[in-house]
Coordinates of C-alpha atoms and ligand atoms in Angstrom, one line a residue:
X994 CA 0.0 0.0 0.0
X995 CA 1.2 3.5 -0.8
X996 CA 2.0 6.0 2.0
X997 CA -0.9 7.9 3.6
X998 CA 0.6 11.1 2.2
X999 CA 0.7 11.4 -1.6
X1000 CA 3.6 13.2 -3.3
X1001 CA 1.3 15.7 -5.0
X1002 CA -2.1 17.2 -4.4
X1003 CA -3.0 16.8 -8.1
X1004 CA -1.7 15.1 -11.1
X1005 CA -2.9 16.5 -14.5
X1006 CA -2.6 14.6 -17.7
X1007 CA -2.5 16.6 -20.9
X1008 CA -1.4 20.2 -21.8
X1009 CA -4.1 21.3 -24.3
X1010 CA -6.5 24.1 -23.3
X1011 CA -8.0 22.0 -20.6
X1012 CA -4.7 20.9 -19.1
X1013 CA -3.2 24.4 -19.1
X1014 CA -6.3 25.9 -17.5
X1015 CA -6.4 23.1 -14.9
X1016 CA -2.7 23.7 -14.0
X1017 CA -3.4 27.4 -13.4
X1018 CA -6.5 26.7 -11.4
X1019 CA -4.8 24.1 -9.2
X1020 CA -1.9 26.4 -8.6
X1021 CA -4.3 29.1 -7.5
X1022 CA -5.6 26.6 -4.9
X1023 CA -2.1 26.1 -3.6
X1024 CA -1.9 22.6 -4.9
X1025 CA 1.4 20.9 -5.5
X1026 CA 0.9 19.7 -9.1
X1027 CA 2.6 17.4 -11.5
X1028 CA 1.6 17.2 -15.2
X1029 CA 2.3 14.6 -17.8
X1030 CA 2.3 15.2 -21.5
X1031 CA 2.8 12.5 -24.2
X1032 CA 4.1 15.1 -26.7
X1033 CA 7.4 16.8 -26.6
X1034 CA 5.7 20.2 -26.3
X1035 CA 2.4 21.6 -25.0
X1036 CA -0.8 21.9 -27.0
X1037 CA -2.6 18.6 -27.1
X1038 CA -4.5 18.5 -30.3
X1039 CA -2.9 21.8 -31.3
X1040 CA 0.5 20.1 -31.0
X1041 CA -0.3 16.8 -32.9
X1042 CA -2.7 18.1 -35.6
X1043 CA -0.2 20.1 -37.5
X1044 CA -1.4 19.0 -41.0
X1045 CA -1.6 21.6 -43.8
X1046 CA -4.7 23.8 -43.4
X1047 CA -5.2 23.1 -39.7
X1048 CA -7.0 26.0 -38.1
X1049 CA -9.9 26.5 -35.7
X1050 CA -13.5 26.2 -36.9
X1051 CA -14.5 28.7 -34.3
X1052 CA -14.0 32.4 -34.1
X1053 CA -10.7 33.2 -32.4
X1054 CA -12.4 35.7 -30.2
X1055 CA -13.8 32.9 -28.1
X1056 CA -11.1 30.3 -28.9
X1057 CA -9.1 31.5 -26.0
X1058 CA -8.9 31.6 -22.2
X1059 CA -10.2 34.1 -19.7
X1060 CA -9.2 32.9 -16.3
X1061 CA -7.7 36.3 -15.4
X1062 CA -8.1 39.7 -16.8
X1063 CA -4.5 39.7 -17.9
X1064 CA -5.2 37.2 -20.6
X1065 CA -7.1 39.5 -22.8
X1066 CA -4.0 41.7 -23.3
X1067 CA -1.7 38.7 -23.9
X1068 CA -2.6 37.9 -27.4
X1069 CA -4.2 39.1 -30.6
X1070 CA -5.1 36.4 -33.1
X1071 CA -4.2 37.4 -36.7
X1072 CA -7.1 35.7 -38.4
X1073 CA -10.8 35.0 -37.8
X1074 CA -10.0 31.3 -37.6
X1075 CA -6.4 31.1 -36.1
X1076 CA -4.1 28.5 -37.7
X1077 CA -2.6 25.6 -35.8
X1078 CA 0.8 27.3 -35.4
X1079 CA -0.9 30.4 -34.0
X1080 CA -3.1 28.5 -31.5
X1081 CA 0.0 26.6 -30.4
X1082 CA 1.9 29.9 -30.0
X1083 CA -1.0 31.3 -28.0
X1084 CA -1.0 28.4 -25.6
X1085 CA 2.8 28.7 -25.2
X1086 CA 2.4 32.4 -24.3
X1087 CA -0.3 31.5 -21.7
X1088 CA 1.9 28.8 -20.2
X1089 CA 4.9 31.0 -20.0
X1090 CA 3.0 34.0 -18.7
X1091 CA 1.9 32.0 -15.7
X1092 CA 5.1 30.0 -15.3
X1093 CA 3.4 26.6 -15.6
X1094 CA 6.0 24.8 -17.7
X1095 CA 8.0 23.7 -14.8
X1096 CA 5.2 21.4 -13.6
X1097 CA 5.1 19.5 -16.9
X1098 CA 7.0 16.3 -17.7
X1099 CA 7.0 16.0 -21.5
X1100 CA 7.3 12.9 -23.7
X1101 CA 5.6 10.9 -20.9
X1102 CA 2.6 8.8 -21.5
X1103 CA 0.5 7.8 -18.5
X1104 CA -0.5 4.1 -18.7
X1105 CA -2.4 3.6 -15.5
X1106 CA -4.1 5.5 -12.7
X1107 CA -5.3 3.4 -9.8
X1108 CA -7.2 4.8 -6.8
X1109 CA -6.7 3.3 -3.4
X1110 CA -9.9 3.3 -1.3
X1111 CA -7.7 2.7 1.8
X1112 CA -6.0 6.1 1.7
X1113 CA -7.7 8.1 -1.0
X1114 CA -4.7 8.3 -3.1
X1115 CA -4.2 7.9 -6.9
X1116 CA -1.1 6.0 -8.1
X1117 CA -0.1 7.1 -11.6
X1118 CA 2.3 5.0 -13.6
X1119 CA 4.0 6.2 -16.8
X1120 CA 5.0 4.2 -19.9
X1121 CA 8.7 4.3 -18.7
X1122 CA 7.7 2.7 -15.4
X1123 CA 7.8 5.8 -13.1
X1124 CA 5.3 5.9 -10.3
X1125 CA 3.7 9.0 -8.7
X1126 CA 1.0 9.5 -6.2
X1127 CA -1.6 12.2 -5.8
X1128 CA -4.8 13.0 -3.9
X1129 CA -6.6 14.1 -7.1
X1130 CA -6.4 12.9 -10.7
X1131 CA -7.3 15.4 -13.4
X1132 CA -7.3 13.8 -16.8
X1133 CA -7.4 16.7 -19.3
X1134 CA -6.9 14.3 -22.2
X1135 CA -9.4 15.9 -24.6
X1136 CA -12.4 14.5 -26.4
X1137 CA -10.6 14.2 -29.8
X1138 CA -7.1 12.9 -29.0
X1139 CA -7.4 9.2 -29.6
X1140 CA -7.2 8.7 -33.3
X1141 CA -9.3 6.0 -35.0
X1142 CA -7.1 3.1 -35.8
X1143 CA -6.3 2.8 -39.5
X1144 CA -8.4 -0.3 -40.6
X1145 CA -6.6 -1.1 -43.9
X1146 CA -4.7 -4.4 -43.7
X1147 CA -3.0 -3.7 -47.0
X1148 CA -1.2 -0.7 -45.6
X1149 CA 1.7 -2.9 -44.4
X1150 CA 2.7 -3.6 -48.0
X1151 CA 2.3 0.0 -49.3
X1152 CA 5.5 1.1 -51.0
X1153 CA 4.8 4.9 -50.9
X1154 CA 4.6 7.3 -48.0
X1155 CA 1.6 7.7 -45.7
X1156 CA 0.6 10.1 -43.0
X1157 CA -2.1 10.4 -40.4
X1158 CA -3.5 13.9 -39.9
X1159 CA -3.5 13.6 -36.1
X1160 CA 0.2 12.7 -35.9
X1161 CA 1.5 14.8 -38.8
X1162 CA 5.3 14.9 -38.8
X1163 CA 7.1 18.0 -37.5
X1164 CA 9.3 18.0 -40.5
X1165 CA 6.9 19.1 -43.2
X1166 CA 6.8 16.3 -45.9
X1167 CA 7.4 17.4 -49.4
X1168 CA 4.1 16.7 -51.2
X1169 CA 4.8 18.9 -54.3
X1170 CA 4.1 17.2 -57.6
X1171 CA 3.0 14.0 -55.9
X1172 CA 0.0 11.8 -56.6
X1173 CA -1.9 11.9 -53.3
X1174 CA -4.9 9.9 -52.0
X1175 CA -6.8 11.3 -49.0
X1176 CA -9.2 9.1 -47.1
X1177 CA -11.7 10.9 -44.8
X1178 CA -13.8 14.0 -45.5
X1179 CA -14.7 15.2 -42.0
X1180 CA -13.6 18.5 -40.6
X1181 CA -10.0 17.5 -40.9
X1182 CA -10.1 16.2 -44.5
X1183 CA -12.1 19.3 -45.5
X1184 CA -9.2 21.5 -44.3
X1185 CA -6.6 19.3 -45.9
X1186 CA -8.1 19.0 -49.4
X1187 CA -7.8 22.6 -50.7
X1188 CA -4.2 22.7 -49.4
X1189 CA -3.2 19.4 -51.0
X1190 CA -5.0 20.3 -54.2
X1191 CA -2.7 23.2 -54.9
X1192 CA 0.5 21.2 -54.5
X1193 CA -0.4 17.7 -55.7
X1194 CA 0.1 16.5 -59.2
X1195 CA -3.1 14.5 -58.7
X1196 CA -5.3 14.4 -55.6
X1197 CA -7.8 11.6 -55.2
X1198 CA -10.4 12.2 -52.5
X1199 CA -12.1 9.0 -51.2
X1200 CA -15.4 10.0 -49.7
X1201 CA -17.7 7.5 -47.9
X1202 CA -20.2 10.0 -46.6
X1203 CA -20.6 13.6 -47.9
X1204 CA -20.8 16.5 -45.4
X1205 CA -22.6 19.8 -45.3
X1206 CA -19.4 21.9 -45.5
X1207 CA -20.1 25.5 -44.4
X1208 CA -18.2 28.4 -45.9
X1209 CA -15.6 29.6 -43.4
X1210 CA -15.2 33.1 -44.8
X1211 CA -11.9 33.7 -43.0
X1212 CA -10.4 37.1 -42.8
X1213 CA -7.4 38.9 -41.3
X1214 CA -7.8 40.8 -38.1
X1215 CA -6.2 44.2 -38.3
X1216 CA -4.9 46.4 -35.4
X1217 CA -8.2 48.3 -35.1
X1218 CA -10.3 45.1 -35.0
X1219 CA -7.9 43.5 -32.5
X1220 CA -8.2 46.5 -30.2
X1221 CA -12.0 46.3 -30.5
X1222 CA -12.0 42.6 -29.6
X1223 CA -9.9 43.3 -26.6
X1224 CA -12.1 46.1 -25.4
X1225 CA -15.1 43.9 -25.7
X1226 CA -13.5 40.7 -24.5
X1227 CA -15.6 40.2 -21.4
X1228 CA -18.8 41.2 -23.1
X1229 CA -18.1 38.8 -26.0
X1230 CA -17.6 36.0 -23.5
X1231 CA -20.7 36.9 -21.4
X1232 CA -22.7 36.8 -24.6
X1233 CA -21.3 33.5 -25.7
X1234 CA -21.9 31.9 -22.4
X1235 CA -25.6 32.6 -22.8
X1236 CA -25.8 30.8 -26.1
X1237 CA -26.3 27.0 -26.2
X1238 CA -23.0 26.3 -28.0
X1239 CA -20.8 29.0 -26.4
X1240 CA -20.4 31.1 -29.5
X1241 CA -20.7 34.9 -30.0
X1242 CA -23.9 34.6 -31.9
X1243 CA -27.4 36.1 -31.6
X1244 CA -30.2 33.7 -32.2
X1245 CA -33.1 35.3 -34.1
X1246 CA -35.6 34.3 -31.4
X1247 CA -37.9 32.8 -34.0
X1248 CA -38.6 29.3 -35.2
X1249 CA -38.8 28.5 -38.9
X1250 CA -42.6 28.3 -38.9
X1251 CA -42.8 31.7 -37.2
X1252 CA -41.0 33.3 -40.2
X1253 CA -42.6 34.3 -43.5
X1254 CA -40.9 32.9 -46.6
X1255 CA -38.9 36.0 -47.4
X1256 CA -37.8 36.4 -43.8
X1257 CA -36.7 32.8 -43.7
X1258 CA -34.8 33.3 -47.0
X1259 CA -33.1 36.4 -45.6
X1260 CA -32.1 34.5 -42.5
X1261 CA -30.5 31.8 -44.6
X1262 CA -28.8 34.3 -46.9
X1263 CA -27.5 36.4 -44.1
X1264 CA -26.1 33.5 -42.1
X1265 CA -24.6 31.9 -45.2
X1266 CA -22.8 35.1 -45.9
X1267 CA -21.6 35.4 -42.3
X1268 CA -19.9 32.0 -42.8
X1269 CA -18.9 29.4 -40.2
X1270 CA -21.5 28.1 -37.8
X1271 CA -23.8 31.1 -38.1
X1272 CA -26.3 29.2 -40.2
X1273 CA -26.7 26.6 -37.4
X1274 CA -27.4 29.2 -34.7
X1275 CA -28.7 32.4 -36.2
X1276 CA -31.1 31.2 -38.9
X1277 CA -34.0 29.5 -37.1
X1278 CA -34.1 28.7 -33.4
X1279 CA -35.3 25.2 -34.1
X1280 CA -32.8 23.8 -36.6
X1281 CA -31.8 21.1 -34.1
X1282 CA -35.3 20.0 -33.2
X1283 CA -37.7 20.7 -36.0
X1284 CA -37.7 18.7 -39.2
X1285 CA -39.1 21.5 -41.2
X1286 CA -36.5 24.0 -40.1
X1287 CA -33.7 21.5 -40.5
X1288 CA -34.9 20.6 -44.0
X1289 CA -35.0 24.3 -45.0
X1290 CA -31.3 24.6 -44.0
X1291 CA -30.3 21.3 -45.5
X1292 CA -32.0 22.2 -48.9
X1293 CA -30.3 25.6 -48.9
X1294 CA -26.9 24.1 -48.3
X1295 CA -27.5 21.4 -51.0
X1296 CA -28.3 24.1 -53.6
X1297 CA -25.1 26.0 -52.7
X1298 CA -23.0 22.9 -53.4
X1299 CA -24.6 22.6 -56.9
X1300 CA -23.8 26.3 -57.5
X1301 CA -20.1 26.0 -56.6
X1302 CA -19.2 22.5 -58.0
X1303 CA -19.2 22.7 -61.8
X1304 CA -19.6 19.0 -62.7
X1305 CA -23.2 18.0 -61.8
X1306 CA -22.1 14.4 -61.2
X1307 CA -19.4 15.4 -58.8
X1308 CA -21.8 17.8 -57.1
X1309 CA -24.3 15.0 -56.6
X1310 CA -21.7 12.8 -54.9
X1311 CA -20.8 15.7 -52.7
X1312 CA -24.4 16.3 -51.7
X1313 CA -25.6 14.8 -48.4
X1314 CA -28.8 12.8 -48.4
X1315 CA -29.4 13.1 -44.6
X1316 CA -30.6 15.9 -42.3
X1317 CA -28.2 18.7 -41.5
X1318 CA -26.3 18.2 -38.2
X1319 CA -26.4 14.4 -38.4
X1320 CA -22.6 14.8 -38.6
X1321 CA -20.8 17.8 -37.2
X1322 CA -20.6 20.2 -40.2
X1323 CA -17.0 21.1 -41.2
X1324 CA -15.9 24.6 -42.0
X1325 CA -14.4 24.9 -45.5
X1326 CA -11.9 27.2 -47.0
X1327 CA -12.2 26.5 -50.7
X1328 CA -13.3 22.9 -50.2
X1329 CA -16.0 22.6 -52.9
X1330 CA -14.0 24.8 -55.2
X1331 CA -11.1 22.3 -55.1
X1332 CA -13.3 19.8 -57.0
X1333 CA -13.3 22.2 -60.0
X1334 CA -9.6 21.7 -60.4
X1335 CA -8.5 19.3 -63.2
X1336 CA -6.0 17.6 -60.8
X1337 CA -8.7 16.7 -58.2
X1338 CA -10.7 13.5 -58.5
X1339 CA -13.6 12.4 -56.2
X1340 CA -14.1 8.7 -55.6
X1341 CA -17.5 7.7 -54.1
X1342 CA -16.9 4.8 -51.7
X1343 CA -20.3 4.9 -50.1
X1344 CA -21.2 1.5 -51.6
X1345 CA -18.0 -0.5 -51.3
X1346 CA -15.1 -0.8 -49.0
X1347 CA -11.5 0.1 -49.9
X1348 CA -8.1 -1.2 -49.0
X1349 CA -4.6 -0.1 -49.5
X1350 CA -2.4 -2.2 -51.8
X1351 CA 1.4 -1.9 -52.5
X1352 CA 1.0 0.9 -55.1
X1353 CA -2.1 2.8 -53.7
X1354 CA -5.7 2.4 -52.9
X1355 CA -8.2 -0.1 -54.4
X1356 CA -11.9 -0.7 -54.1
X1357 CA -12.7 -4.1 -52.7
X1358 CA -15.6 -5.2 -54.8
X1359 CA -15.1 -3.6 -58.2
X1360 CA -11.3 -3.9 -57.9
X1361 CA -10.5 -0.4 -59.3
X1362 CA -6.8 0.4 -58.5
X1363 CA -5.7 4.0 -57.8
X1364 CA -2.0 4.3 -58.0
X1365 CA -0.5 7.0 -55.8
X1366 CA 2.8 8.1 -54.1
X1367 CA 1.3 9.3 -50.8
X1368 CA -1.8 8.3 -48.8
X1369 CA -3.2 10.6 -46.1
X1370 CA -5.6 9.3 -43.5
X1371 CA -8.0 11.7 -41.8
X1372 CA -10.3 9.0 -40.3
X1373 CA -11.4 10.8 -37.1
X1374 CA -11.2 10.0 -33.4
X1375 CA -12.6 7.8 -30.8
X1376 CA -14.4 10.7 -29.4
X1377 CA -15.1 11.4 -25.7
X1378 CA -14.1 8.1 -24.2
X1379 CA -11.1 7.1 -26.3
X1380 CA -8.2 8.7 -24.6
X1381 CA -9.2 7.6 -21.1
X1382 CA -10.0 4.1 -22.3
X1383 CA -6.4 3.7 -23.5
X1384 CA -5.2 4.0 -19.9
X1385 CA -6.0 1.6 -17.1
X1386 CA -8.0 3.8 -14.9
X1387 CA -9.4 1.9 -11.9
X1388 CA -10.6 2.5 -8.4
X1389 CA -9.4 -0.3 -6.1
X1390 CA -10.2 -3.7 -7.6
X1391 CA -13.3 -2.4 -9.4
X1392 CA -13.8 -2.4 -13.1
X1393 CA -11.6 -0.1 -15.2
X1394 CA -13.1 3.0 -16.8
X1395 CA -12.8 1.3 -20.1
X1396 CA -14.7 -1.8 -18.9
X1397 CA -17.3 0.5 -17.2
X1398 CA -17.8 2.6 -20.3
X1399 CA -18.0 -0.4 -22.6
X1400 CA -21.3 -1.1 -20.9
X1401 CA -22.5 2.4 -20.1
X1402 CA -21.1 5.9 -19.9
X1403 CA -22.3 7.6 -16.8
X1404 CA -21.0 10.9 -15.6
X1405 CA -22.2 13.9 -13.7
X1406 CA -22.0 16.9 -16.0
X1407 CA -19.1 15.3 -17.8
X1408 CA -16.8 16.0 -14.8
X1409 CA -17.3 13.2 -12.3
X1410 CA -17.8 9.5 -12.8
X1411 CA -19.6 7.4 -10.1
X1412 CA -17.2 4.9 -8.5
X1413 CA -14.1 6.9 -9.4
X1414 CA -13.5 9.2 -6.4
X1415 CA -11.2 12.2 -6.6
X1416 CA -11.1 12.1 -10.4
X1417 CA -12.1 15.3 -12.3
X1418 CA -12.4 14.9 -16.1
X1419 CA -11.9 18.1 -18.1
X1420 CA -13.3 17.9 -21.6
X1421 CA -14.4 14.3 -21.6
X1422 CA -17.6 12.5 -22.5
X1423 CA -20.9 14.1 -21.6
X1424 CA -19.5 17.7 -21.7
X1425 CA -21.8 20.1 -23.6
X1426 CA -21.4 20.0 -27.3
X1427 CA -20.0 23.4 -28.2
X1428 CA -17.1 25.7 -28.0
X1429 CA -14.7 23.7 -25.9
X1430 CA -12.4 26.5 -24.5
X1431 CA -15.5 28.2 -23.1
X1432 CA -17.0 25.0 -21.7
X1433 CA -13.8 24.0 -20.0
X1434 CA -13.5 27.4 -18.5
X1435 CA -16.8 26.8 -16.7
X1436 CA -15.8 23.2 -15.9
X1437 CA -12.4 24.0 -14.4
X1438 CA -13.9 26.9 -12.4
X1439 CA -16.4 24.5 -10.9
X1440 CA -13.8 21.9 -10.1
X1441 CA -11.8 24.7 -8.4
X1442 CA -14.8 25.6 -6.2
X1443 CA -15.3 22.0 -5.2
X1444 CA -11.6 21.5 -4.4
X1445 CA -11.7 24.8 -2.3
X1446 CA -14.7 23.4 -0.4
X1447 CA -12.8 20.2 0.3
X1448 CA -9.7 22.1 1.4
X1449 CA -11.9 24.2 3.8
X1450 CA -13.4 21.1 5.2
X1451 CA -10.3 19.0 5.1
X1452 CA -12.1 16.4 3.1
X1453 CA -9.8 14.0 1.3
X1454 CA -12.3 12.2 -0.8
X1455 CA -15.2 13.1 -3.1
X1456 CA -17.4 11.1 -5.3
X1457 CA -20.6 11.9 -7.0
X1458 CA -23.8 10.2 -5.8
X1459 CA -25.3 7.6 -8.2
X1460 CA -28.6 9.5 -8.1
X1461 CA -27.1 12.8 -9.3
X1462 CA -25.2 11.1 -12.1
X1463 CA -28.2 9.1 -13.2
X1464 CA -30.4 12.2 -13.2
X1465 CA -27.9 14.0 -15.4
X1466 CA -27.6 11.1 -17.8
X1467 CA -31.3 10.7 -18.0
X1468 CA -31.7 14.3 -19.1
X1469 CA -28.8 14.0 -21.6
X1470 CA -30.5 11.0 -23.2
X1471 CA -34.0 12.5 -23.3
X1472 CA -32.8 15.8 -24.9
X1473 CA -30.7 14.0 -27.4
X1474 CA -33.7 11.9 -28.4
X1475 CA -35.5 15.1 -29.3
X1476 CA -32.9 16.1 -31.9
X1477 CA -33.9 15.9 -35.5
X1478 CA -30.7 14.0 -36.1
X1479 CA -31.0 11.6 -33.2
X1480 CA -31.6 8.5 -35.3
X1481 CA -29.7 9.5 -38.5
X1482 CA -26.5 10.2 -36.5
X1483 CA -26.7 6.7 -35.1
X1484 CA -27.4 5.2 -38.5
X1485 CA -24.6 7.1 -40.1
X1486 CA -22.0 6.5 -37.4
X1487 CA -21.4 10.0 -36.1
X1488 CA -18.6 10.4 -33.6
X1489 CA -20.8 12.2 -31.1
X1490 CA -22.7 8.9 -30.6
X1491 CA -19.5 6.8 -30.9
X1492 CA -20.8 5.3 -34.1
X1493 CA -17.6 5.9 -36.1
X1494 CA -15.7 3.3 -34.1
X1495 CA -16.5 -0.3 -35.0
X1496 CA -18.0 -2.3 -32.2
X1497 CA -18.9 0.6 -30.0
X1498 CA -22.2 0.8 -28.2
X1499 CA -24.0 3.6 -29.9
X1500 CA -25.3 6.3 -27.5
X1501 CA -25.0 10.0 -27.1
X1502 CA -21.6 10.9 -25.8
X1503 CA -22.2 14.6 -25.4
X1504 CA -24.7 16.9 -23.8
X1505 CA -26.9 18.6 -26.4
X1506 CA -29.1 20.7 -24.1
X1507 CA -26.9 23.8 -24.3
X1508 CA -24.4 25.4 -22.0
X1509 CA -26.8 27.5 -20.0
X1510 CA -28.9 24.5 -19.0
X1511 CA -25.7 22.5 -18.3
X1512 CA -24.6 25.4 -16.0
X1513 CA -27.7 24.9 -14.0
X1514 CA -26.5 21.4 -13.1
X1515 CA -23.2 22.8 -11.9
X1516 CA -24.6 25.8 -10.1
X1517 CA -27.2 23.8 -8.3
X1518 CA -24.5 21.7 -6.7
X1519 CA -22.2 24.6 -6.0
X1520 CA -25.0 26.7 -4.5
X1521 CA -26.7 23.8 -2.9
X1522 CA -23.9 23.0 -0.6
X1523 CA -22.6 20.1 -2.7
X1524 CA -25.5 17.9 -1.7
X1525 CA -25.0 15.5 -4.6
X1526 CA -21.4 14.8 -3.5
X1527 CA -20.3 12.1 -1.0
X1528 CA -17.3 13.3 0.9
X1529 CA -14.8 11.5 3.1
X1530 CA -11.9 12.3 5.4
X1531 CA -13.4 15.6 6.6
X1532 CA -11.9 16.5 9.9
X1533 CA -13.2 19.9 10.8
X1534 CA -16.5 21.8 10.5
X1535 CA -16.3 25.3 9.1
X1536 CA -18.9 27.9 9.6
X1537 CA -21.7 27.8 7.1
X1538 CA -20.4 24.7 5.4
X1539 CA -21.8 21.3 5.4
X1540 CA -19.9 18.8 7.6
X1541 CA -17.9 16.6 5.4
X1542 CA -18.8 12.9 5.3
X1543 CA -18.6 10.9 8.4
X1544 CA -16.1 8.5 7.0
X1545 CA -12.6 9.1 8.1
X1546 CA -10.1 8.0 5.5
X1547 CA -6.4 7.9 6.3
X1548 CA -4.3 10.8 5.1
X1549 CA -5.0 14.5 5.3
X1550 CA -5.1 17.4 2.9
X1551 CA -1.9 17.3 1.0
X1552 CA -1.5 21.0 0.7
X1553 CA -1.0 21.4 4.4
X1554 CA 2.2 22.7 5.8
X1555 CA 3.3 19.4 7.3
X1556 CA 3.4 17.8 3.9
X1557 CA 5.2 20.8 2.4
X1558 CA 7.9 20.5 5.1
X1559 CA 8.0 16.7 4.5
X1560 CA 8.8 17.4 0.8
X1561 CA 11.5 19.9 1.8
X1562 CA 12.9 17.2 4.1
X1563 CA 12.4 19.3 7.3
X1564 CA 10.1 16.9 9.0
X1565 CA 11.1 13.7 10.7
X1566 CA 10.0 10.9 8.4
X1567 CA 9.9 8.4 11.3
Ligands
NAP84 P1 -14.6 12.7 -38.7 O1 -15.5 13.9 -38.7 O2 -15.0 11.5 -37.8 O3 -14.3 12.3 -40.2 C1 -13.6 11.1 -40.4 C2 -13.7 10.8 -41.9 O4 -13.1 9.6 -42.2 C3 -15.2 10.6 -42.4 O5 -15.3 11.2 -43.6 C4 -15.3 9.1 -42.4 O6 -16.3 8.7 -43.2 C5 -14.0 8.7 -42.9 N1 -13.6 7.3 -42.6 C6 -13.4 6.8 -41.4 N2 -13.2 5.5 -41.5 C7 -13.2 5.2 -42.8 C8 -13.0 4.0 -43.5 N3 -12.8 2.8 -42.9 N4 -13.1 4.1 -44.9 C9 -13.4 5.2 -45.5 N5 -13.6 6.4 -44.8 C10 -13.5 6.4 -43.5 O7 -13.1 13.1 -38.1 P2 -12.3 14.5 -38.3 O8 -12.4 15.0 -39.6 O9 -11.0 14.3 -37.7 O10 -13.1 15.4 -37.3 C11 -13.6 15.0 -36.0 C12 -13.9 16.2 -35.2 O11 -12.8 16.8 -34.8 C13 -14.7 17.3 -36.0 O12 -16.0 17.0 -36.2 C14 -14.4 18.5 -35.1 O13 -15.2 18.5 -33.9 C15 -13.0 18.2 -34.7 N6 -12.1 18.9 -35.6 C16 -12.1 20.3 -35.4 C17 -11.3 21.0 -36.3 C18 -11.3 22.5 -36.1 O14 -12.0 23.0 -35.2 N7 -10.7 23.2 -36.9 C19 -10.6 20.4 -37.3 C20 -10.6 19.0 -37.4 C21 -11.4 18.3 -36.5 P3 -17.8 8.4 -42.7 O15 -18.4 9.8 -42.4 O16 -18.5 7.7 -43.7 O17 -17.7 7.6 -41.4

């Protein structure tokens, strides 16, 4: 059994937005913190996904952090949708501003995290066999960090080069004049295609399911606009927090049926011209839940594809035959236009499988061979549950998180998992579907408040009650069932229901009721004296605070002065 006093108050895994914010928050609480990062630098997805064309799909104004006032003056993004190098540079600036780098151990993959019920301590083991202990375990491993395994057995014999978008090499590969195949036309593939099209001798795009690609309409941000963003930074965030998906958008307040024909047309034209996700959130208020509203947007977008793509047969293949939002719509920057180039070919693989062979890609049934020099895989991610399922995460001798989630994913607000005490997930399954930096800002704040409460009450253990987690999951499932795309997303294997991973149980992995409603769940707990939490190890009552649970676990609050002295070697270890 490990010592009653852990080495660290908290261990964080991951250094993307959620890891960095968590590190800052835990430092504010006075925690001793250790962080592990598998990459050789910070950034999480913004470190690994350095493929050509990688940039945010969300307005940079809210693709940032706001945990202190200082942050708004730290950085000005140069474009509406910042590029991967810029987001990475931004995260680096945040990290260095708050001197958080020293807590991070790079190039270190965590392989297991085991909680001891005897002393309320997590034991974390890394791939190189190092062992660390902490009171709290904060996996900030991200919802899109575990890449879908490449399923093509023929790849072993491929004589050319191949790359996976999510582990793109640091040394930029020379793709100029090459014959390139790309498999995958989700948000990643859609960003890659226009970039590859301009350098490839020939680009062959293998598409299984077409997407509704929204026009990005990127632009540069000049000095004047950057100043304006900074001046309105807090107001933009406040406004975004009130929207369901955490974006600086103003819903019309009207459903499709409440609008006359010309008003509906104007709403569509206006939001199409604004670009990005505006058409999802500023056209009709019921695009997610009303078949009529959804069809109006779907039909509008289908027509636009036919306007841009010159070859009607190609346009037809690129046109989705399912309701808008069944798959998360990608943001395009010259995507459809790329198919008008003579060097770009679209191959419809909706009706037959493909495999890789020694000289390229072939269709399995009709046996058509496409000879290429390079293959690029942009096949997506094991969303929400993938990263944490790759580690052995276990409480005592109970089932691992992977085993638990194979049957059922149960969380409270996407933060706590019943049966896994002292573990706070940041940006995992069941978090609200929306702008992640904004969601995690609220999530990490809430975790901070709970940890402060535990510190005040000397509690050393917290778990969520089954009732609270069940109530949250029940609402999550009911609301998802109301979406127009509830069934089509399952049928078409969308990642937000886990349907893109063969063998997965298909169920909603994210909360679709909107951020304001999700906040009610968090606020109710925080303001309601943490009634849904089960505490342990509390040793003292503090005025106005609920007495921490009766159970006395061994070990005390790690941030106490005795532990600090122990770490400095000034306390007798005997
Ligand atoms: P994705 O949306 O899941 O797309 C994966 C693509 O690979 C799909 O076109 C899929 O086809 C195809 N595919 C998978 N397995 C295949 C197979 N065996 N044979 C043929 N095709 C196969 O993944 P993603 O593009 O990486 O995007 C995932 C999410 O990450 C996005 O929705 C977004 O939330 C996030 N993301 C964000 C940004 C950004 O903000 N800038 C950029 C990239 C990604 P099917 O559709 O038929 O399964």
